[in-house]
Amino acid sequence: MNEKNTYRFDTRVIHAAQSPGDWAGSTLPPIYQTASHYHPSAENLSDTFAGKNTDHVYMRLTNPTNRILEEKLAALEGGMKAVVTGSGMAAITNACLTLLRAGDEFVTGNSLFMSTYLLFANVFKKYGISARLVESTDMEAIEAAINPKTRFVYLETIGNPKMDIPDISRAAEIAHRNNIPLIVDNTMATPYLCRPLELGADIVIHSTTKYLAGHGTATGGAVIDGGNFDWPEERFPDFKPFIDRKGPLAYSDKLWREHHINFGTTQAPLHAYLTMIGLDTLALRMERHMSNAMAVAYYLSERDELSWINYPGLPDHPSHTVGRKQFGEKGYGGVLAFGLKDQETCFRFIRALTLVYHLANLGDCKSLVIHPCSSQYLSFDEPTRRKLSITPDLVRLSVGIEAAEDICEDLGRALDSI
Ligand SMILES: *Cc1c(COP(=O)(O)O)cnc(C)c1O
């Protein structure tokens, strides 16, 4: 184990997978902007293909800058190996398809990121794969939906914009009792707030585009392999060659060999570099995102213009207790949702904001607002929107790290004007 892994999280987030003497003494890794790598001999290249050395060959396979980000993310989540991808969606696609064949099923919480929902409900269906969607926090429903064809259980740490928090330890117990792994998309919580592998999950996914990069500068994704699941042969016969080759890293090897390389889900090393700049301040930013979100939630709770507010940090929220158990005293994430009178009122509110940016993203250090029903979910039919709690009166706010008073004053002025 790297001695850096004994430091506290806030130190590891800066120092994991690097030492002062690395890279000519620079404080961040260089951007290895090269499509391919020179090899001194045919023997050396052959050894690389045989896995006898870890040299780089071609950017679609591996890249030195990306590898450092992979080592950092594996260290922060407490996993054995990470594979970074060009976006969060590429990570999700790879993570799931590594486990799925035509005719397979998986069980997923229904409180899903919009593109994940479309991938699971529509796209996978074309290949004969069925996603069984159940209420994300309903553990009995998760267990009841598992059958001999089920290959994994899939959850998000904090749903968006539902803000529901499933009990990861209980979900992991249920998955393991049924000999299948638990995959968790930890984008909304980040490893600062929650480390699903420590709670029993087997695979963690990130869209690094959000809090990990933190500045809205680069898309990216990651799949982190806990290395603890043993892939029982009767359920996962296709894992045998990967177990023989890589033992506990069978899953990440299969993901990389079968999907990452052949689908071409490469991350640009510039994006890995930008993500690592962001990562250095993750602990500090998350602390502020969450204290600001709490302050904004209390401020908005007092405003008569709101018909409802949804933030798990508020003591009467249905997920508050599970959140406290899972996240301790740290907080409840930086995103909240609330209701105004109707869609037209939401539009007027968004127009009246001057500090908060109106755009489709979250986890940026700047505060961001969006009306999901008329944008990201515009193509969804009405019953599906209702199932996902996307109502025309819903405004979603990703609370930034500005002064909380300025955010509240901007929201307050906009509410005054509607
Ligand atoms: C944004 C997001 C994704 C998708 O990530 P991209 O980097 O946009 O592809 C997946 N899951 C969650 C929870 C997200 O917020």
Short mmCIF file of C-alpha atoms and ligand atoms in Angstrom, two decimals:
data_model
loop_
_atom_site.label_atom_id
_atom_site.label_comp_id
_atom_site.label_asym_id
_atom_site.label_seq_id
_atom_site.Cartn_x
_atom_site.Cartn_y
_atom_site.Cartn_z
CA MET A 1 0.00 0.00 0.00
CA ASN A 2 1.20 3.48 -0.87
CA GLU A 3 2.13 5.23 2.41
CA LYS A 4 0.10 8.24 1.20
CA ASN A 5 -3.03 6.15 1.68
CA THR A 6 -2.63 6.44 5.46
CA TYR A 7 -3.18 10.20 5.35
CA ARG A 8 -6.63 11.63 6.03
CA PHE A 9 -8.95 12.09 3.05
CA ASP A 10 -8.40 15.86 2.76
CA THR A 11 -4.65 15.23 2.43
CA ARG A 12 -4.94 12.21 0.16
CA VAL A 13 -7.15 14.11 -2.25
CA ILE A 14 -4.15 16.34 -2.96
CA HIS A 15 -1.20 13.96 -2.55
CA ALA A 16 -2.42 10.48 -3.60
CA ALA A 17 -0.51 8.88 -6.48
CA GLN A 18 2.18 11.54 -6.65
CA SER A 19 5.46 12.50 -4.96
CA PRO A 20 7.44 15.74 -5.00
CA GLY A 21 10.16 14.28 -7.26
CA ASP A 22 7.79 13.10 -9.96
CA TRP A 23 7.58 14.78 -13.36
CA ALA A 24 10.69 17.00 -13.06
CA GLY A 25 9.36 18.34 -9.77
CA SER A 26 6.18 19.81 -11.20
CA THR A 27 3.18 19.94 -8.85
CA LEU A 28 0.76 18.34 -11.30
CA PRO A 29 1.47 15.68 -13.93
CA PRO A 30 2.29 16.82 -17.46
CA ILE A 31 -0.25 16.41 -20.25
CA TYR A 32 1.12 13.56 -22.37
CA GLN A 33 -0.42 14.78 -25.60
CA THR A 34 0.55 11.89 -27.84
CA ALA A 35 -1.58 9.39 -29.72
CA SER A 36 1.08 6.70 -29.60
CA HIS A 37 4.26 5.76 -27.74
CA TYR A 38 7.70 4.76 -29.07
CA HIS A 39 9.01 1.32 -28.14
CA PRO A 40 12.75 0.56 -28.26
CA SER A 41 12.28 -2.96 -29.63
CA ALA A 42 9.72 -5.34 -31.06
CA GLU A 43 10.35 -7.53 -28.00
CA ASN A 44 9.37 -4.67 -25.70
CA LEU A 45 6.12 -3.96 -27.54
CA SER A 46 5.29 -7.67 -27.54
CA ASP A 47 5.91 -7.80 -23.77
CA THR A 48 3.54 -4.84 -23.34
CA PHE A 49 0.80 -6.66 -25.24
CA ALA A 50 1.50 -9.77 -23.15
CA GLY A 51 1.01 -7.72 -19.97
CA LYS A 52 4.63 -8.25 -18.84
CA ASN A 53 5.18 -4.49 -18.49
CA THR A 54 2.84 -1.52 -18.04
CA ASP A 55 4.27 0.64 -20.84
CA HIS A 56 1.89 2.69 -22.95
CA VAL A 57 1.04 1.84 -26.54
CA TYR A 58 -1.74 4.02 -27.91
CA MET A 59 -3.98 6.69 -26.38
CA ARG A 60 -7.21 4.74 -26.86
CA LEU A 61 -5.75 1.99 -24.65
CA THR A 62 -3.91 3.97 -21.94
CA ASN A 63 -2.22 7.32 -21.44
CA PRO A 64 0.29 8.34 -18.73
CA THR A 65 -1.69 11.42 -17.61
CA ASN A 66 -4.91 9.43 -17.46
CA ARG A 67 -3.19 6.67 -15.49
CA ILE A 68 -2.28 9.11 -12.71
CA LEU A 69 -5.90 10.29 -12.48
CA GLU A 70 -6.93 6.61 -12.35
CA GLU A 71 -4.54 5.94 -9.47
CA LYS A 72 -5.81 9.00 -7.60
CA LEU A 73 -9.49 8.08 -8.03
CA ALA A 74 -8.88 4.44 -7.00
CA ALA A 75 -7.09 5.70 -3.87
CA LEU A 76 -9.87 8.17 -2.98
CA GLU A 77 -12.68 5.62 -3.34
CA GLY A 78 -10.66 2.86 -1.65
CA GLY A 79 -10.76 0.74 -4.81
CA MET A 80 -8.08 -1.41 -6.43
CA LYS A 81 -8.23 -0.01 -9.95
CA ALA A 82 -9.94 2.72 -11.94
CA VAL A 83 -10.51 3.20 -15.66
CA VAL A 84 -11.23 6.77 -16.78
CA THR A 85 -13.44 7.49 -19.78
CA GLY A 86 -14.39 10.46 -21.96
CA SER A 87 -17.61 11.15 -20.07
CA GLY A 88 -19.70 9.87 -17.18
CA MET A 89 -22.08 8.21 -19.65
CA ALA A 90 -19.17 6.30 -21.23
CA ALA A 91 -18.25 5.05 -17.74
CA ILE A 92 -21.84 3.93 -17.08
CA THR A 93 -22.13 2.20 -20.47
CA ASN A 94 -18.83 0.35 -19.95
CA ALA A 95 -19.58 -0.53 -16.32
CA CYS A 96 -22.94 -2.10 -17.19
CA LEU A 97 -22.10 -3.78 -20.50
CA THR A 98 -19.10 -5.51 -18.90
CA LEU A 99 -21.69 -7.49 -16.95
CA LEU A 100 -24.51 -7.80 -19.48
CA ARG A 101 -25.25 -10.19 -22.34
CA ALA A 102 -28.38 -10.36 -24.52
CA GLY A 103 -31.21 -11.74 -22.39
CA ASP A 104 -29.76 -10.52 -19.08
CA GLU A 105 -31.51 -8.30 -16.59
CA PHE A 106 -30.45 -5.89 -13.88
CA VAL A 107 -32.27 -4.12 -11.06
CA THR A 108 -31.96 -0.36 -10.76
CA GLY A 109 -33.33 2.38 -8.58
CA ASN A 110 -35.60 4.62 -10.67
CA SER A 111 -34.14 7.87 -9.38
CA LEU A 112 -31.62 8.07 -12.20
CA PHE A 113 -29.66 10.75 -14.02
CA MET A 114 -31.59 11.61 -17.19
CA SER A 115 -29.24 10.01 -19.76
CA THR A 116 -28.77 6.96 -17.54
CA TYR A 117 -32.54 6.55 -17.50
CA LEU A 118 -32.73 6.73 -21.31
CA LEU A 119 -29.80 4.30 -21.69
CA PHE A 120 -31.36 1.79 -19.30
CA ALA A 121 -35.01 2.11 -20.30
CA ASN A 122 -34.64 2.50 -24.09
CA VAL A 123 -31.18 1.85 -25.51
CA PHE A 124 -30.27 -1.40 -23.70
CA LYS A 125 -33.69 -2.78 -24.60
CA LYS A 126 -32.65 -2.85 -28.28
CA TYR A 127 -29.98 -5.42 -27.36
CA GLY A 128 -32.35 -7.66 -25.40
CA ILE A 129 -31.30 -6.35 -21.99
CA SER A 130 -34.01 -5.51 -19.44
CA ALA A 131 -33.62 -2.95 -16.68
CA ARG A 132 -36.05 -3.57 -13.84
CA LEU A 133 -36.77 -0.18 -12.32
CA VAL A 134 -37.90 0.02 -8.70
CA GLU A 135 -38.14 2.79 -6.09
CA SER A 136 -34.47 3.56 -5.21
CA THR A 137 -35.02 3.55 -1.45
CA ASP A 138 -37.31 0.48 -1.36
CA MET A 139 -35.00 -2.39 -0.39
CA GLU A 140 -37.82 -4.97 -0.41
CA ALA A 141 -38.67 -4.00 -3.99
CA ILE A 142 -35.01 -4.32 -5.01
CA GLU A 143 -34.80 -7.82 -3.56
CA ALA A 144 -38.15 -8.87 -5.07
CA ALA A 145 -37.01 -7.77 -8.56
CA ILE A 146 -33.90 -10.01 -8.52
CA ASN A 147 -34.19 -13.30 -10.42
CA PRO A 148 -31.74 -15.85 -11.90
CA LYS A 149 -31.15 -13.58 -14.94
CA THR A 150 -30.17 -10.54 -12.81
CA ARG A 151 -26.50 -9.56 -13.16
CA PHE A 152 -26.25 -6.57 -10.79
CA VAL A 153 -28.04 -3.94 -8.73
CA TYR A 154 -27.51 -0.27 -9.69
CA LEU A 155 -28.05 2.81 -7.50
CA GLU A 156 -27.11 6.49 -7.28
CA THR A 157 -25.87 7.78 -3.91
CA ILE A 158 -28.19 10.79 -4.06
CA GLY A 159 -30.97 10.87 -6.67
CA ASN A 160 -31.37 13.93 -8.90
CA PRO A 161 -33.71 15.82 -8.79
CA LYS A 162 -35.58 13.50 -6.39
CA MET A 163 -32.86 13.87 -3.73
CA ASP A 164 -33.58 10.40 -2.34
CA ILE A 165 -30.79 8.48 -0.64
CA PRO A 166 -30.79 4.66 -0.79
CA ASP A 167 -29.26 2.64 2.04
CA ILE A 168 -26.09 1.35 0.35
CA SER A 169 -25.11 -1.17 3.07
CA ARG A 170 -28.53 -2.81 2.93
CA ALA A 171 -28.55 -2.85 -0.87
CA ALA A 172 -25.06 -4.46 -0.85
CA GLU A 173 -26.27 -7.16 1.58
CA ILE A 174 -29.24 -7.91 -0.68
CA ALA A 175 -27.06 -8.04 -3.81
CA HIS A 176 -24.47 -10.29 -2.16
CA ARG A 177 -27.12 -12.63 -0.72
CA ASN A 178 -28.16 -13.12 -4.34
CA ASN A 179 -24.55 -13.54 -5.60
CA ILE A 180 -24.54 -10.34 -7.65
CA PRO A 181 -22.53 -7.10 -7.30
CA LEU A 182 -23.77 -3.62 -6.40
CA ILE A 183 -22.81 -0.71 -8.68
CA VAL A 184 -23.13 2.83 -7.30
CA ASP A 185 -22.98 6.10 -9.26
CA ASN A 186 -21.32 8.32 -6.65
CA THR A 187 -21.24 11.53 -8.73
CA MET A 188 -23.60 13.55 -6.52
CA ALA A 189 -21.87 12.65 -3.24
CA THR A 190 -18.18 12.37 -4.28
CA PRO A 191 -15.77 10.28 -2.16
CA TYR A 192 -15.50 13.27 0.21
CA LEU A 193 -19.05 12.64 1.41
CA CYS A 194 -19.48 8.92 0.80
CA ARG A 195 -17.30 5.98 -0.19
CA PRO A 196 -19.70 3.27 -1.39
CA LEU A 197 -16.99 0.56 -1.50
CA GLU A 198 -16.53 0.96 2.27
CA LEU A 199 -20.29 0.45 2.68
CA GLY A 200 -20.18 -2.84 0.76
CA ALA A 201 -20.67 -1.77 -2.88
CA ASP A 202 -18.46 -3.49 -5.45
CA ILE A 203 -18.12 -0.98 -8.29
CA VAL A 204 -18.26 2.83 -8.20
CA ILE A 205 -18.96 5.14 -11.13
CA HIS A 206 -18.28 8.87 -11.48
CA SER A 207 -19.05 11.61 -13.87
CA THR A 208 -15.86 13.54 -13.08
CA THR A 209 -17.40 16.41 -15.09
CA LYS A 210 -19.24 17.54 -11.95
CA TYR A 211 -17.73 18.01 -8.47
CA LEU A 212 -14.44 16.16 -9.06
CA ALA A 213 -13.34 18.53 -11.84
CA GLY A 214 -15.37 21.23 -10.15
CA HIS A 215 -15.04 24.11 -12.57
CA GLY A 216 -17.19 23.06 -15.51
CA THR A 217 -14.13 22.74 -17.73
CA ALA A 218 -13.95 19.09 -18.87
CA THR A 219 -16.19 16.07 -19.33
CA GLY A 220 -14.92 12.80 -17.93
CA GLY A 221 -15.96 9.59 -16.25
CA ALA A 222 -14.46 6.80 -14.17
CA VAL A 223 -15.26 3.23 -13.16
CA ILE A 224 -13.61 2.10 -9.93
CA ASP A 225 -13.26 -1.60 -9.20
CA GLY A 226 -13.35 -2.55 -5.50
CA GLY A 227 -11.66 -5.87 -6.33
CA ASN A 228 -13.65 -7.76 -3.67
CA PHE A 229 -16.39 -9.51 -5.61
CA ASP A 230 -15.54 -13.11 -6.55
CA TRP A 231 -17.73 -13.58 -9.67
CA PRO A 232 -19.31 -17.00 -8.95
CA GLU A 233 -18.99 -19.14 -12.06
CA GLU A 234 -22.63 -20.24 -12.27
CA ARG A 235 -23.76 -16.61 -12.65
CA PHE A 236 -20.70 -15.14 -14.39
CA PRO A 237 -19.25 -17.91 -16.59
CA ASP A 238 -17.84 -15.25 -18.96
CA PHE A 239 -15.49 -14.00 -16.21
CA LYS A 240 -13.28 -17.12 -16.19
CA PRO A 241 -10.52 -15.92 -18.59
CA PHE A 242 -10.34 -12.55 -16.81
CA ILE A 243 -10.12 -14.18 -13.36
CA ASP A 244 -7.36 -16.44 -14.68
CA ARG A 245 -5.50 -13.43 -16.01
CA LYS A 246 -6.04 -10.80 -13.33
CA GLY A 247 -7.54 -12.44 -10.21
CA PRO A 248 -9.26 -9.75 -8.11
CA LEU A 249 -8.99 -7.25 -10.98
CA ALA A 250 -11.03 -9.47 -13.34
CA TYR A 251 -13.84 -6.92 -13.63
CA SER A 252 -11.71 -3.90 -14.50
CA ASP A 253 -9.64 -6.04 -16.90
CA LYS A 254 -12.82 -7.21 -18.66
CA LEU A 255 -14.16 -3.66 -18.78
CA TRP A 256 -10.93 -2.29 -20.22
CA ARG A 257 -10.22 -5.13 -22.69
CA GLU A 258 -13.74 -5.75 -24.00
CA HIS A 259 -15.35 -2.34 -23.81
CA HIS A 260 -13.08 0.62 -23.14
CA ILE A 261 -10.62 -0.29 -25.90
CA ASN A 262 -13.13 -1.52 -28.46
CA PHE A 263 -15.81 1.11 -27.91
CA GLY A 264 -13.13 3.81 -27.90
CA THR A 265 -14.36 5.52 -24.73
CA THR A 266 -11.03 7.33 -24.25
CA GLN A 267 -10.59 10.41 -22.10
CA ALA A 268 -8.42 13.20 -23.51
CA PRO A 269 -5.36 13.67 -21.26
CA LEU A 270 -6.09 17.42 -21.16
CA HIS A 271 -9.35 16.53 -19.42
CA ALA A 272 -7.52 14.29 -16.93
CA TYR A 273 -5.17 17.19 -16.23
CA LEU A 274 -8.03 19.68 -15.72
CA THR A 275 -9.78 17.16 -13.48
CA MET A 276 -6.66 16.80 -11.33
CA ILE A 277 -6.43 20.59 -10.88
CA GLY A 278 -10.01 20.47 -9.63
CA LEU A 279 -9.45 17.42 -7.45
CA ASP A 280 -6.82 19.23 -5.36
CA THR A 281 -9.55 21.45 -3.85
CA LEU A 282 -12.35 18.85 -3.67
CA ALA A 283 -12.51 18.62 0.13
CA LEU A 284 -12.60 22.37 0.60
CA ARG A 285 -15.16 22.89 -2.17
CA MET A 286 -17.48 20.12 -0.94
CA GLU A 287 -17.44 21.55 2.56
CA ARG A 288 -18.56 24.93 1.18
CA HIS A 289 -21.01 23.50 -1.39
CA MET A 290 -22.79 21.68 1.42
CA SER A 291 -22.77 24.42 4.05
CA ASN A 292 -24.08 26.82 1.37
CA ALA A 293 -26.75 24.32 0.25
CA MET A 294 -27.91 23.99 3.87
CA ALA A 295 -28.04 27.79 4.29
CA VAL A 296 -29.94 28.19 1.00
CA ALA A 297 -32.37 25.41 1.97
CA TYR A 298 -33.18 27.14 5.28
CA TYR A 299 -33.47 30.50 3.55
CA LEU A 300 -35.84 29.17 0.87
CA SER A 301 -37.91 27.24 3.46
CA GLU A 302 -38.98 30.62 4.85
CA ARG A 303 -40.14 32.02 1.52
CA ASP A 304 -43.89 31.99 0.79
CA GLU A 305 -43.33 31.84 -2.99
CA LEU A 306 -42.18 28.21 -2.68
CA SER A 307 -44.82 25.48 -2.64
CA TRP A 308 -42.28 22.85 -1.56
CA ILE A 309 -38.55 22.33 -1.07
CA ASN A 310 -36.57 19.13 -1.43
CA TYR A 311 -33.17 18.92 0.28
CA PRO A 312 -32.12 15.88 2.33
CA GLY A 313 -30.33 18.13 4.83
CA LEU A 314 -33.69 19.37 6.12
CA PRO A 315 -34.64 17.27 9.19
CA ASP A 316 -38.13 16.37 7.90
CA HIS A 317 -36.85 15.02 4.55
CA PRO A 318 -37.68 11.29 4.06
CA SER A 319 -33.99 10.49 3.30
CA HIS A 320 -32.54 12.59 6.13
CA THR A 321 -31.98 9.65 8.50
CA VAL A 322 -30.30 7.40 5.91
CA GLY A 323 -28.23 10.39 4.78
CA ARG A 324 -27.02 11.04 8.31
CA LYS A 325 -26.15 7.36 8.81
CA GLN A 326 -24.25 7.21 5.52
CA PHE A 327 -22.63 10.66 5.40
CA GLY A 328 -22.11 11.39 9.10
CA GLU A 329 -22.06 15.08 10.00
CA LYS A 330 -20.48 16.23 6.75
CA GLY A 331 -23.61 17.21 4.83
CA TYR A 332 -26.14 16.12 2.24
CA GLY A 333 -24.75 17.19 -1.13
CA GLY A 334 -24.90 20.51 -2.95
CA VAL A 335 -28.06 20.15 -5.07
CA LEU A 336 -31.62 20.99 -4.10
CA ALA A 337 -34.98 21.25 -5.83
CA PHE A 338 -38.01 23.39 -5.09
CA GLY A 339 -41.44 24.19 -6.45
CA LEU A 340 -42.83 27.54 -7.62
CA LYS A 341 -46.40 28.14 -8.79
CA ASP A 342 -46.09 26.83 -12.35
CA GLN A 343 -43.72 26.63 -15.34
CA GLU A 344 -44.25 30.29 -16.31
CA THR A 345 -43.32 31.39 -12.76
CA CYS A 346 -40.18 29.21 -12.91
CA PHE A 347 -39.20 30.88 -16.21
CA ARG A 348 -39.73 34.37 -14.73
CA PHE A 349 -37.67 33.39 -11.68
CA ILE A 350 -34.77 32.10 -13.81
CA ARG A 351 -34.85 35.27 -15.97
CA ALA A 352 -34.63 37.44 -12.87
CA LEU A 353 -31.47 35.80 -11.45
CA THR A 354 -28.28 37.78 -11.93
CA LEU A 355 -25.62 35.85 -9.97
CA VAL A 356 -26.82 32.27 -10.51
CA TYR A 357 -25.99 30.89 -13.99
CA HIS A 358 -28.73 29.26 -16.03
CA LEU A 359 -27.18 26.16 -17.62
CA ALA A 360 -27.34 22.36 -17.82
CA ASN A 361 -24.67 21.16 -15.42
CA LEU A 362 -24.10 20.67 -11.70
CA GLY A 363 -21.19 20.53 -9.29
CA ASP A 364 -19.55 23.67 -10.69
CA CYS A 365 -18.08 26.11 -8.17
CA LYS A 366 -20.59 28.60 -9.60
CA SER A 367 -24.26 28.34 -8.57
CA LEU A 368 -26.36 26.90 -11.40
CA VAL A 369 -30.09 26.77 -12.01
CA ILE A 370 -32.26 24.83 -14.49
CA HIS A 371 -35.92 24.06 -15.20
CA PRO A 372 -35.57 20.30 -15.95
CA CYS A 373 -39.12 19.66 -17.22
CA SER A 374 -38.77 22.03 -20.21
CA SER A 375 -35.14 21.18 -21.00
CA GLN A 376 -33.39 17.92 -20.08
CA TYR A 377 -36.71 16.06 -19.76
CA LEU A 378 -38.52 17.77 -22.65
CA SER A 379 -38.57 14.58 -24.77
CA PHE A 380 -39.97 12.42 -21.91
CA ASP A 381 -43.66 11.50 -21.93
CA GLU A 382 -45.85 12.75 -19.11
CA PRO A 383 -46.25 9.45 -17.14
CA THR A 384 -42.46 8.91 -17.17
CA ARG A 385 -41.84 12.47 -16.01
CA ARG A 386 -44.32 11.96 -13.19
CA LYS A 387 -42.61 8.69 -12.18
CA LEU A 388 -39.28 10.54 -12.02
CA SER A 389 -40.84 13.48 -10.09
CA ILE A 390 -40.14 15.92 -12.96
CA THR A 391 -43.02 18.35 -12.52
CA PRO A 392 -43.54 21.65 -14.42
CA ASP A 393 -43.19 23.62 -11.16
CA LEU A 394 -39.73 22.20 -10.33
CA VAL A 395 -36.57 24.32 -10.27
CA ARG A 396 -33.22 22.60 -9.65
CA LEU A 397 -30.38 24.49 -8.04
CA SER A 398 -26.75 23.35 -7.84
CA VAL A 399 -25.42 25.51 -5.04
CA GLY A 400 -21.95 26.94 -5.70
CA ILE A 401 -19.17 28.07 -3.38
CA GLU A 402 -19.83 31.81 -3.54
CA ALA A 403 -20.74 33.67 -0.31
CA ALA A 404 -23.99 32.08 0.91
CA GLU A 405 -25.46 35.54 1.58
CA ASP A 406 -24.97 36.57 -2.06
CA ILE A 407 -26.64 33.39 -3.33
CA CYS A 408 -29.59 33.87 -0.96
CA GLU A 409 -29.91 37.55 -1.88
CA ASP A 410 -29.94 36.73 -5.62
CA LEU A 411 -32.60 34.03 -5.10
CA GLY A 412 -34.55 36.39 -2.83
CA ARG A 413 -34.51 39.25 -5.35
CA ALA A 414 -35.70 36.91 -8.10
CA LEU A 415 -38.48 35.57 -5.87
CA ASP A 416 -39.54 39.15 -5.01
CA SER A 417 -39.94 39.85 -8.74
CA ILE A 418 -42.18 36.90 -9.67
C1 LIG B 1 -23.82 14.17 -15.18
C2 LIG B 1 -24.08 12.84 -14.61
C3 LIG B 1 -23.81 11.68 -15.35
C4 LIG B 1 -23.30 11.72 -16.77
O1 LIG B 1 -22.04 12.26 -16.84
P1 LIG B 1 -21.45 13.01 -18.16
O2 LIG B 1 -20.05 13.34 -17.74
O3 LIG B 1 -22.32 14.19 -18.42
O4 LIG B 1 -21.51 12.01 -19.26
C5 LIG B 1 -24.04 10.45 -14.76
N1 LIG B 1 -24.53 10.36 -13.51
C6 LIG B 1 -24.81 11.45 -12.76
C7 LIG B 1 -25.33 11.27 -11.39
C8 LIG B 1 -24.59 12.71 -13.28
O5 LIG B 1 -24.88 13.80 -12.55
#
